[in-house]
Every structure is written in structure tokens, then in C-alpha cells.
Tab-separated table of C-alpha atoms in Angstrom:
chain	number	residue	atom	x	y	z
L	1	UNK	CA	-68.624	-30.198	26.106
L	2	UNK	CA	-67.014	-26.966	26.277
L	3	UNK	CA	-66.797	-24.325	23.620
L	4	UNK	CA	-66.219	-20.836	22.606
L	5	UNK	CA	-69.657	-18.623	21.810
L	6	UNK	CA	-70.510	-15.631	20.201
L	7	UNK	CA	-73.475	-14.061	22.551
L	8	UNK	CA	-73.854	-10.823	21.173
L	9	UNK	CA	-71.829	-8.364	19.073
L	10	UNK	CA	-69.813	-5.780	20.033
L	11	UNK	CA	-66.037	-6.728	21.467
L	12	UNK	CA	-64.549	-9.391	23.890
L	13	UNK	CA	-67.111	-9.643	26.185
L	14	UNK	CA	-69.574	-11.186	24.148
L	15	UNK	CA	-67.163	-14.247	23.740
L	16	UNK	CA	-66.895	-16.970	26.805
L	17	UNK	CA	-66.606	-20.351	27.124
L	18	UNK	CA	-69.296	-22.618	27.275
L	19	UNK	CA	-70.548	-25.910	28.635
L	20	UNK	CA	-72.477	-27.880	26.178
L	21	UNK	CA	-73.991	-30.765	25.322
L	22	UNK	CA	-71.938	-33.133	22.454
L	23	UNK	CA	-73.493	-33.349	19.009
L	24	UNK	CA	-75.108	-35.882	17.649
L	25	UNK	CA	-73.789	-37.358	14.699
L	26	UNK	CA	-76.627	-37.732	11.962
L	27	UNK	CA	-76.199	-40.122	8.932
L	28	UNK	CA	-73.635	-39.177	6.624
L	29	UNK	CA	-71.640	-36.984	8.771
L	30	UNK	CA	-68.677	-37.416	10.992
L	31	UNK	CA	-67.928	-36.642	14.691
L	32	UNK	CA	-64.615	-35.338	15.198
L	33	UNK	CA	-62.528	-34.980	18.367
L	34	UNK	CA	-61.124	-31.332	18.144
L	35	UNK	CA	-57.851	-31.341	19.129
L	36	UNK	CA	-57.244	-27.668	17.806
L	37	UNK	CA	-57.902	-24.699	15.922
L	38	UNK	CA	-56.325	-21.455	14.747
L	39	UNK	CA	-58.176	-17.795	14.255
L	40	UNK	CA	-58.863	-16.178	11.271
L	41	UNK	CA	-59.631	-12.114	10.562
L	42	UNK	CA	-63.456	-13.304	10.298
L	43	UNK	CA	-63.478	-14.328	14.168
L	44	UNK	CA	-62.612	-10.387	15.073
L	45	UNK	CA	-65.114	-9.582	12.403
L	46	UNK	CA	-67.950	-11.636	13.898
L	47	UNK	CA	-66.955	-10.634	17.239
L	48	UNK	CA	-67.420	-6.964	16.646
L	49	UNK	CA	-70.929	-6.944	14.142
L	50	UNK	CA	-71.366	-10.209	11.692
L	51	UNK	CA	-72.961	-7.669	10.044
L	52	UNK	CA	-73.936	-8.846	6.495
L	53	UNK	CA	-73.592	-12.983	7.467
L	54	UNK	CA	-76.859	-14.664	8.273
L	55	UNK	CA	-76.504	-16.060	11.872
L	56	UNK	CA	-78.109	-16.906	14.779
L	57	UNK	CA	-76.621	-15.870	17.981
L	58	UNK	CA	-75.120	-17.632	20.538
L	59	UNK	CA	-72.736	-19.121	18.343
L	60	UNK	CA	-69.891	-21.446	18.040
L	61	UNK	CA	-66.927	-19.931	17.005
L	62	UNK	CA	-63.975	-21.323	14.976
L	63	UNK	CA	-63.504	-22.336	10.521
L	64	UNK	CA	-60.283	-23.707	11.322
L	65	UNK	CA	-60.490	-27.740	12.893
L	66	UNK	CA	-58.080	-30.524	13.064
L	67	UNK	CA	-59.089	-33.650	15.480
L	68	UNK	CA	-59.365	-37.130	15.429
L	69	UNK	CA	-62.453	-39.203	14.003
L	70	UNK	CA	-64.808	-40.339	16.945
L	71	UNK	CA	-67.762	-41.619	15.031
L	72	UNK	CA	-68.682	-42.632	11.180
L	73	UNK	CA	-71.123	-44.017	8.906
L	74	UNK	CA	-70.373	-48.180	9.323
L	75	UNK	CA	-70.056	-48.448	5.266
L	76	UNK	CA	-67.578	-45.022	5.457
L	77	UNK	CA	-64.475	-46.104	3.075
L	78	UNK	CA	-62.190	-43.045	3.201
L	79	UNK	CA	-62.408	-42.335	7.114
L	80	UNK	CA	-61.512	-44.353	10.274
L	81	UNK	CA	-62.680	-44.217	13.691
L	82	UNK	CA	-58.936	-42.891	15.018
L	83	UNK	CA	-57.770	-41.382	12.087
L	84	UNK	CA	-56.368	-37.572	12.502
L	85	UNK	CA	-58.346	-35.134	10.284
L	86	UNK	CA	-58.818	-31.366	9.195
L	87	UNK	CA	-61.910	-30.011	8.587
L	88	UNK	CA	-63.466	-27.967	5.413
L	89	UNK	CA	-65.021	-25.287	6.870
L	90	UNK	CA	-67.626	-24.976	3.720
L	91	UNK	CA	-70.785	-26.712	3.941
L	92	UNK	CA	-72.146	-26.436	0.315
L	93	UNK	CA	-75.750	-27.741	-0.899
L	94	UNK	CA	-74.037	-29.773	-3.884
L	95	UNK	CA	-77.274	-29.347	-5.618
L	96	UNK	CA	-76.762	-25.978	-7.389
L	97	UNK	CA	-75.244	-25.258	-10.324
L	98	UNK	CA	-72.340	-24.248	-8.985
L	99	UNK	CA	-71.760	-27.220	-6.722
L	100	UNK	CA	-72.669	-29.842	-10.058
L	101	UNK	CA	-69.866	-28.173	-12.034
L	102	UNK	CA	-66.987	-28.886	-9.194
L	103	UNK	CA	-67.497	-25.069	-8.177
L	104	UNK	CA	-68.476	-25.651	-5.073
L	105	UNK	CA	-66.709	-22.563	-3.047
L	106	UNK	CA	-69.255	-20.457	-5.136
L	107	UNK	CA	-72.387	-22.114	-3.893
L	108	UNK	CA	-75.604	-20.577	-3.343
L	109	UNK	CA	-76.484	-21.803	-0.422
L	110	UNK	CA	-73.130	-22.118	1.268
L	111	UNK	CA	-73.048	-22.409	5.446
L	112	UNK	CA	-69.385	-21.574	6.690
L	113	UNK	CA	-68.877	-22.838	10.050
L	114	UNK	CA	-68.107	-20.050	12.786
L	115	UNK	CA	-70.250	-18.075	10.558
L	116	UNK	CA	-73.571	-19.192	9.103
L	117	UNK	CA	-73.651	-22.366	12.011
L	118	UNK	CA	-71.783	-23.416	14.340
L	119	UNK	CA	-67.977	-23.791	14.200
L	120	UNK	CA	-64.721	-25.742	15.159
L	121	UNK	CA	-63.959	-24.168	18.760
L	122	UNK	CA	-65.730	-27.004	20.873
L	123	UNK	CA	-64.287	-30.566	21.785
L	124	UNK	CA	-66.427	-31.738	19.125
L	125	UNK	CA	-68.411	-31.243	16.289
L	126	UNK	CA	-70.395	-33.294	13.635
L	127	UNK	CA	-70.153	-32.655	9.979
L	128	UNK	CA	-70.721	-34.007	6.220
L	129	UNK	CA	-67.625	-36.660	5.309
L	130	UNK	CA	-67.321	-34.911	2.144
L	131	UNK	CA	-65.879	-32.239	4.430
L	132	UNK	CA	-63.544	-34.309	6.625
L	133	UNK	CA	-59.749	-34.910	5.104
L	134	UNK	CA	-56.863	-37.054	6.106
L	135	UNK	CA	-53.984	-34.652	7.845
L	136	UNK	CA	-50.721	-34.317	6.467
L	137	UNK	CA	-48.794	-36.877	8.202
L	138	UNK	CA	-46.101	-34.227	8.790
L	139	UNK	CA	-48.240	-31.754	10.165
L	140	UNK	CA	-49.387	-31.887	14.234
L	141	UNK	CA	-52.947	-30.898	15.354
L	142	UNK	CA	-52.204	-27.467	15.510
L	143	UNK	CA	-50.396	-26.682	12.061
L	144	UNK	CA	-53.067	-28.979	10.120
L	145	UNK	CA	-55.731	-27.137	11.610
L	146	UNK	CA	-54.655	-23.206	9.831
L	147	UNK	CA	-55.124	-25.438	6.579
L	148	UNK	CA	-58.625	-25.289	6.229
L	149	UNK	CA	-58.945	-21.105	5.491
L	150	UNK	CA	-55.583	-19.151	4.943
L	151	UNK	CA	-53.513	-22.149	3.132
L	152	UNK	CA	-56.906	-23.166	0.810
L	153	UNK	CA	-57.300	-19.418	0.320
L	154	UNK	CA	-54.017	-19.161	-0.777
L	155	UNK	CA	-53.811	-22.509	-2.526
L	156	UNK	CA	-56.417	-21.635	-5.401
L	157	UNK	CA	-55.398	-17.951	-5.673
L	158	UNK	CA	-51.968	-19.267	-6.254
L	159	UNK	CA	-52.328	-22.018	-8.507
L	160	UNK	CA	-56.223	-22.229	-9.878
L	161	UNK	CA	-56.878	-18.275	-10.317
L	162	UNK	CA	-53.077	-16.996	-10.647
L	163	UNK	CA	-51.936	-20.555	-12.649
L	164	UNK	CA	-48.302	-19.797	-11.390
L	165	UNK	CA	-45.585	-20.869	-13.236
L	166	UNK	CA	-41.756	-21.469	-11.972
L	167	UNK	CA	-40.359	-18.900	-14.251
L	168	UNK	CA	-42.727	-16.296	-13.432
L	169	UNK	CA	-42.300	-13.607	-10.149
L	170	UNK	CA	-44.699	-13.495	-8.156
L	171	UNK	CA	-45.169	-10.249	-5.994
L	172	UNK	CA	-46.787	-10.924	-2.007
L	173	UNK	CA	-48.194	-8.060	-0.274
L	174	UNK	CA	-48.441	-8.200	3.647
L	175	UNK	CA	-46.095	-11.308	4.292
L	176	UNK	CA	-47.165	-10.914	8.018
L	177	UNK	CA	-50.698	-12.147	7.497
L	178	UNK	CA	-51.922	-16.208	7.089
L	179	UNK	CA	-53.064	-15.943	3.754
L	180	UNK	CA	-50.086	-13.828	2.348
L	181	UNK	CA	-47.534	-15.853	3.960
L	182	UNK	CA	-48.917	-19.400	3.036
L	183	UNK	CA	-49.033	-17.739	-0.861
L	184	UNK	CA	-45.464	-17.159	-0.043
L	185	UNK	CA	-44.517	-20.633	0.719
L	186	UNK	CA	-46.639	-22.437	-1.978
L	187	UNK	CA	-45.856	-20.091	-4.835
L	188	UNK	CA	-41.918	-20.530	-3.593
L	189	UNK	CA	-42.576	-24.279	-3.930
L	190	UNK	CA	-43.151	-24.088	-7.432
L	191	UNK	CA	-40.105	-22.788	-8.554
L	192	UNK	CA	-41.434	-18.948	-8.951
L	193	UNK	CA	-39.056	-15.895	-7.857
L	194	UNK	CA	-40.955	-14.490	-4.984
L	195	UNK	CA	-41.145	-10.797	-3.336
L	196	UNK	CA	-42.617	-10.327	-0.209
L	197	UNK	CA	-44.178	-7.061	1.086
L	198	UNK	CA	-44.019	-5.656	4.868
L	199	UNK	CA	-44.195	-2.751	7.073
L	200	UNK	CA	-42.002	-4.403	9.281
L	201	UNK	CA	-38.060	-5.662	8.873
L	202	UNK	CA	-38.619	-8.383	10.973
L	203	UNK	CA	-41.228	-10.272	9.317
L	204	UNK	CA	-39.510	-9.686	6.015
L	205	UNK	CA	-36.311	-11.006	7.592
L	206	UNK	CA	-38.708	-13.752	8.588
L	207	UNK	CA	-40.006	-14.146	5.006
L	208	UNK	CA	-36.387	-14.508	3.847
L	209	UNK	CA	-35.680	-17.305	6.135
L	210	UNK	CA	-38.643	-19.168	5.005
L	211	UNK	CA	-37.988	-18.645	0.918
L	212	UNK	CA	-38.718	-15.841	-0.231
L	213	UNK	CA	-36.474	-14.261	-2.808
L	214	UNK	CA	-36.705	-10.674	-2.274
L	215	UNK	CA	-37.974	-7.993	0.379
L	216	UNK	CA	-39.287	-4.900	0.473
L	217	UNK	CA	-39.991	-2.294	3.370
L	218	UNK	CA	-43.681	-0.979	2.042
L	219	UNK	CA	-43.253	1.890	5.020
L	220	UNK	CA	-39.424	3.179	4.121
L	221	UNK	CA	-39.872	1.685	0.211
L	222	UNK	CA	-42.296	3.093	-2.327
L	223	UNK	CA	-43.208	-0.833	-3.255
L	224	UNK	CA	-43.770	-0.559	-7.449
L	225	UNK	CA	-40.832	1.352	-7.695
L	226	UNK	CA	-38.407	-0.835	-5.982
L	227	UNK	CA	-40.068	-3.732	-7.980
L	228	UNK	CA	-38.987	-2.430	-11.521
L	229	UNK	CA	-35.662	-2.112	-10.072
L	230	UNK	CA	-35.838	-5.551	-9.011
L	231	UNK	CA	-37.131	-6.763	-12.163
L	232	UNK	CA	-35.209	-4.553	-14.589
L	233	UNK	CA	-37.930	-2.425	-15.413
L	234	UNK	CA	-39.871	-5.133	-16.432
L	235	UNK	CA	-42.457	-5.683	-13.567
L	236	UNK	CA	-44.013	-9.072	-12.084
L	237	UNK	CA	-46.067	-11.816	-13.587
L	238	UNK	CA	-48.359	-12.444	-10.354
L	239	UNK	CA	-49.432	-9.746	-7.693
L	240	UNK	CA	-51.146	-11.485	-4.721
L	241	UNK	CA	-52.999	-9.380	-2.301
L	242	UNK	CA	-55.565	-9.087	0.200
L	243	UNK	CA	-55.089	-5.841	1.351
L	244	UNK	CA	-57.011	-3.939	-0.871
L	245	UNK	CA	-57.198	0.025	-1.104
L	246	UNK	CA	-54.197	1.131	0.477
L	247	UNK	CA	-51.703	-1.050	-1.864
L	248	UNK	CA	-54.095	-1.467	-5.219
L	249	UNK	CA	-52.434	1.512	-7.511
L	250	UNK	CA	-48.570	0.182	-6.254
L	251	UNK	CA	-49.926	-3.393	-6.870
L	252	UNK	CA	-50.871	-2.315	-10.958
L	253	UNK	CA	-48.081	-0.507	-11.270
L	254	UNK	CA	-45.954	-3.646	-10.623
L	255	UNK	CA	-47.543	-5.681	-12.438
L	256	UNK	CA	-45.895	-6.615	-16.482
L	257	UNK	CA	-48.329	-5.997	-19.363
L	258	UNK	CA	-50.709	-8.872	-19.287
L	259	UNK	CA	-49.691	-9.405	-15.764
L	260	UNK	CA	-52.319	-11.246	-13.538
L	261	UNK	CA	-53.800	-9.365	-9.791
L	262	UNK	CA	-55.238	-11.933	-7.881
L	263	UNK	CA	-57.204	-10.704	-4.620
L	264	UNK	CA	-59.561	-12.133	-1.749
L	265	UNK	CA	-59.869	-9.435	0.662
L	266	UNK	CA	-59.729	-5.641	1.630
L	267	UNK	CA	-58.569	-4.938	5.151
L	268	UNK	CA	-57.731	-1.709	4.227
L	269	UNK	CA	-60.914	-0.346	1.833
L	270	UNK	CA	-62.921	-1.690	-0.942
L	271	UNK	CA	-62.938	1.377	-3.138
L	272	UNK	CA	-59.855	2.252	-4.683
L	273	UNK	CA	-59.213	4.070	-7.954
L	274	UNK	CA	-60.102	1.376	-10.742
L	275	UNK	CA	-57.508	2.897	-13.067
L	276	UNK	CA	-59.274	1.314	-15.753
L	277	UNK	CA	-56.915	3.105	-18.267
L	278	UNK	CA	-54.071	1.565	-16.955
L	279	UNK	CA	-56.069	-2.093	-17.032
L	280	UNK	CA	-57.123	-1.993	-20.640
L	281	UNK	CA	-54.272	-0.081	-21.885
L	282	UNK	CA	-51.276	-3.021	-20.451
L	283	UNK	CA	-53.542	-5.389	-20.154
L	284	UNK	CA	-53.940	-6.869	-17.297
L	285	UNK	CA	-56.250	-9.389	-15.638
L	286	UNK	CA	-58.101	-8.294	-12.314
L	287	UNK	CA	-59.159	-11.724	-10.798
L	288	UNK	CA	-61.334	-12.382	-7.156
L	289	UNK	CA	-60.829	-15.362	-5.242
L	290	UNK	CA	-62.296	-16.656	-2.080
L	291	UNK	CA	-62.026	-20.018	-0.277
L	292	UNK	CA	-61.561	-23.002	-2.471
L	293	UNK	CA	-63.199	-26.186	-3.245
L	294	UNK	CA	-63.695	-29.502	-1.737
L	295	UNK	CA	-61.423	-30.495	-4.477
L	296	UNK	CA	-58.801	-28.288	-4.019
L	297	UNK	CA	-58.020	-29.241	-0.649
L	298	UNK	CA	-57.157	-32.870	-1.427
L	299	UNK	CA	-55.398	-31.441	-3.713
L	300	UNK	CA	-53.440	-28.969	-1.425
L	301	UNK	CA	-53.849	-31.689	1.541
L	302	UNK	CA	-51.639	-33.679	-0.887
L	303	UNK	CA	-49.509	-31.226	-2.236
L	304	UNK	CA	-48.582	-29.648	1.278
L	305	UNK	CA	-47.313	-33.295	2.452
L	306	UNK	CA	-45.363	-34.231	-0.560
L	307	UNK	CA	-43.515	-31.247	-0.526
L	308	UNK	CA	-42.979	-30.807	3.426
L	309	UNK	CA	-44.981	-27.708	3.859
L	310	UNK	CA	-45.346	-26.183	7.440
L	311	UNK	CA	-47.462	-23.568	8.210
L	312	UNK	CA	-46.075	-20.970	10.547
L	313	UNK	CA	-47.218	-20.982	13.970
L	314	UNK	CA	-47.551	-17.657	15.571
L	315	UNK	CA	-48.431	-18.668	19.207
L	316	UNK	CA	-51.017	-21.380	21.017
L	317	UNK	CA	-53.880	-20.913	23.486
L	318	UNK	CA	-55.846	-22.699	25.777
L	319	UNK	CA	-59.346	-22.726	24.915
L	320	UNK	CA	-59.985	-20.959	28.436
L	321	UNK	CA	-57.922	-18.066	27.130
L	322	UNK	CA	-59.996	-17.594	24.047
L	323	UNK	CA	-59.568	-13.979	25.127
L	324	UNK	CA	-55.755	-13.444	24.845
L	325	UNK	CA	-55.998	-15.272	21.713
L	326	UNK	CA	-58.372	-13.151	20.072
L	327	UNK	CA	-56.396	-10.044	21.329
L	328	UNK	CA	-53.196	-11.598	19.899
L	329	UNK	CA	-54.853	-11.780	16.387
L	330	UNK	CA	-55.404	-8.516	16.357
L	331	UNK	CA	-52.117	-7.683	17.358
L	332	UNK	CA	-50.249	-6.229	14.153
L	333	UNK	CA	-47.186	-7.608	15.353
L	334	UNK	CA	-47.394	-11.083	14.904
L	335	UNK	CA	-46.553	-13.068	12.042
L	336	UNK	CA	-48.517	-16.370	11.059
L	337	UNK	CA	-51.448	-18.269	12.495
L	338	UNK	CA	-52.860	-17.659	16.498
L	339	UNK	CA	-53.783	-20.735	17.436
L	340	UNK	CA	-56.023	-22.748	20.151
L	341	UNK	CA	-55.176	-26.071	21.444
L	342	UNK	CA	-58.072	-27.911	23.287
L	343	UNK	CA	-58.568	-31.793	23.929
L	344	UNK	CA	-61.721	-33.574	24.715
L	345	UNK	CA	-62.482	-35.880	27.990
């Protein structure tokens, strides 16, 4: 079985591609046929230093999965030997009390694959059923696969922490990036007026194409500004970020009174000025997000089909040119998910 692993730390050369032995499927879990994968901002991170994320080195690579079902349980109802799937990439202890309320994206004892244990960039891999979904019949290998991080990400900062509604504007920094641009597309599904963020023309012209309602230039455009003009001076209902320090004080500023910030990440800095006058004083509601439940996407699985949702496809790889791939993801010029297309023998 071949597969991408982390050997050390410290830059491309620590990544190659393996020969392994297949998995073993233990009760209660599924073996699925990868059939592809896309790259997420956490595969550069655990390239360079994992530091902070219990692991064990080498490593498998990969959150993002979509294959076809290769082995299950004889008494499994909801999956089929055949059947093309995307994969959770959450392995939570559904013991603690987050996991016995529903919360299970806040569990104690959560594994991530690619991260904690070993991931979805191998022909195959074996994991818990709970964590194996039905694709989107709409969707090929490749676009189902970027559902399992950016568009669950996105999916319950959109509608279970920002509770969007289709009168409300909703402001998108970074279009460019997975997360921001599948925010775009689902908070544009509901109805909402939508403004999208960039440094670059193109991928706002790109953003346009796709939905969105409005565009702003964040290198030519001072951002909160140009959004009261846009809104009449009143400001936006939803801001949805995952920059972090360099956009946080335009992001408040744009915001209405009362208005809701939802973020899950800070590529740019963690520490920005609170401006906890300006929080108390209008209101407004400063929420976190990360991941989502097993819940959520069946929910999203669901929702993405019925509505005809397609993620954006920034460019494919062979597994062999794990490399390239990686490079491309860091590449600040693309727009939407690097992928990795691989089939098993």
C-alpha cells in the first residue's frame, strides 16, 4: 500500500511516499478504498513542527478522504461494500461529556487523522462507521473529499455558530482560502447578501462568478470603510474570518451593533487589540468555531446535494507528486482546494 509520511519535521524533505502494508479492519470500523484527498493549512503546519499536536512520527498524512467501501461489519445497515464515501476526519471517544451531549467536535480525547494518527493519504485506511458518510451523488472523488475540513468548518460557523439568516449580510474575509470560500457559497445559498474579501482582483472576480454579491480589494480598499458604504452606514450582520490579527479591528468595525464575529483560525497572529470598548459598548458577539460534529456533516452532506453545491477545485496531484502539491498549497495564488488523486490495486 502506498502512502504519504511525515518522517521528521522541518520542510519537504521529511515527506515521501511510502510502501505499506494495508490495514486491518477491526470490528466496528470500515475499510475504505481512497480514491482521493485534498490538503489543508494543517498538512504545511505538520510538515514544518506539529508542534503542540501529540503525534508519533512517521506518520500518515491527509484529514481530507473520499473512497469507496472495501470492507464492513456483516450486520452494517447504513454502509455497503461499493458504496462511494467521505470520511470524518474526527475520531471522538463518545464517552465524555462533550461527546453525550451531541458536542462531539469539542471532545476530550479527540484523535484527528493526519494529526494525532494516521490519515487519509494511503490507498486505504480503516476507521469507526460513525465516521464514514454517503457522498453527494453530485460530487466526484475529488470534490467530496475537501468536504470533510474546510466545507464542515465552514458549515457550523455559518449556520450553527453564526445562525445566518437570508436577510442578513454576511461579510467573508480571504475568499481565496477553502474555508472562506466554502462560507461564501453556503451562506450565498441561504439567501444572505454576501461580501467577499481579497488581496487579489482575480479571486474576487472569481468570487463574483460563483455568488457573491459584493467585492472588495483589502490591498487598494480600506475593508470597514468600503463596507458602511456598501451597507449605508449601517454595517454587516455576520463577519466570517479566519485570518485573525491582521483583519480583526476592520472586521469590528464592520460589524452592526449586536453584529455576530465568527472565527476558526489566525494565519496572520493570535494577539490583536481586543477592543473590548468597542465589544461591550455596540454589542457584539465574539464567537470560536472549529471543525464540526458528526451530526453536522449529515447534515451538510445533505444540504450540499440538495442544493447542488460544488466545491472549487484548485488543481489535482498524483500521490507521487505529494511534493508539488504541498508547494502549490502554499502558493498564495491559488484559489480553492489542492487536491491528490490516488487509486488502489
Amino acid at each position: 500500500m502506498k502512502s504519504v509520511v511525515i518522517t521528521a519535521h522541518g520542510g519537504n524533505e521529511v515527506v515521501e511516499v511510502r510502501e505499506g502494508e494495508r490495514p486491518r479492519r477491526r470490528p466496528g470500523e470500515v475499510l475504505v478504498r481512497i480514491h482521493a484527498g485534498t490538503l489543508n493549512q494543517v498538512d504545511l503546519y505538520m510538515r514544518n513542527s506539529g508542534a503542540g499536536i501529540t503525534h508519533e512520527l512517521p506518520l500518515v498524512m491527509g484529514l481530507d478522504g473520499a473512497g469507496v467501501v472495501e470492507e464492513v461489519d456483516p450486520d452494517e445497515e447504513r454502509l455497503a461494500v461499493g458504496q462511494k464515501v467521505v470520511i470524518h476526519p474526527g475520531l471522538s471517544c463518545g464517552r465524555c461529556e462533550f461527546c453525550l451531549r451531541g458536542e462531539d467536535s469539542l471532545c476530550t480525547r479527540m484523535k484527528l487523522l493526519g494529526e494525532h494518527i494516521d490519515g487519509t493519504f494511503a490507498e486505504w485506511i480503516s476507521v469507526p462507521s460513525r465516521n464514514v458518510f454517503p457522498m453527494p451523488n453530485h460530487l466526484d472523488f475529488l470534490q467530496a473529499a475537501a468536504m470533510g475540513v474546510n466545507y464542515l468548518t465552514a458549515w457550523r460557523m455559518v449556520f450553527t455558530k453564526a445562525q445566518v439568516k437570508p436577510w442578513e449580510t454576511v461579510l467573508v474575509f480571504g475568499v481565496g482560502g477553502g474555508v472562506s470560500l466554502a462560507a461564501m457559497q453556503l451562506a450565498r445559498s441561504t439567501g444572505a447578501r454576501v461580501i467577499v474579501t481579497s488581496r487579489e482582483d482575480d479571486k474576487l472576480e472569481k468570487a463574483l462568478e460563483l455568488g457573491a454579491h459584493e467585492a472588495i480589494n483589502s490591498r487598494s480598499e480600506e475593508v470597514a470603510k468600503h463596507v458602511k458604504e456598501l451597507t449605508g452606514g449601517r454595517g454587516v450582520d455576520v463577519v466570517i474570518e479566519n485570518v485573525g490579527e491582521a483583519v480583526w479591528s476592520s472586521a469590528l468595525k464592520s460589524l452592526v451593533r449586536g453584529g455576530r464575529l465568527v472565527t476558526c483560525g489566525a494565519t496572520s497572529g493570535d494577539q490583536p487589540p481586543a477592543d473590548i470598548k468597542r465589544i461591550f459598548i455596540r454589542q457584539l458577539q465574539i464567537i470560536g468555531s472549529t471543525s464540526g460534529t458528526l451530526a453536522e456533516f449529515g447534515a451538510m452532506l445533505t444540504y450540499v446535494e440538495r442544493h447542488g453545491i460544488t466545491p472549487v477545485i484548485d488543481s489535482s496531484y498524483s500521490l507521487e507528486a505529494v511534493h508539488q502539491a504541498l508547494d502549490r498549497l502554499e502558493a498564495g495564488d491559488r484559489m480553492g482546494k489542492v487536491g491528490m488523486k490516488f487509486y488502489s490495486k
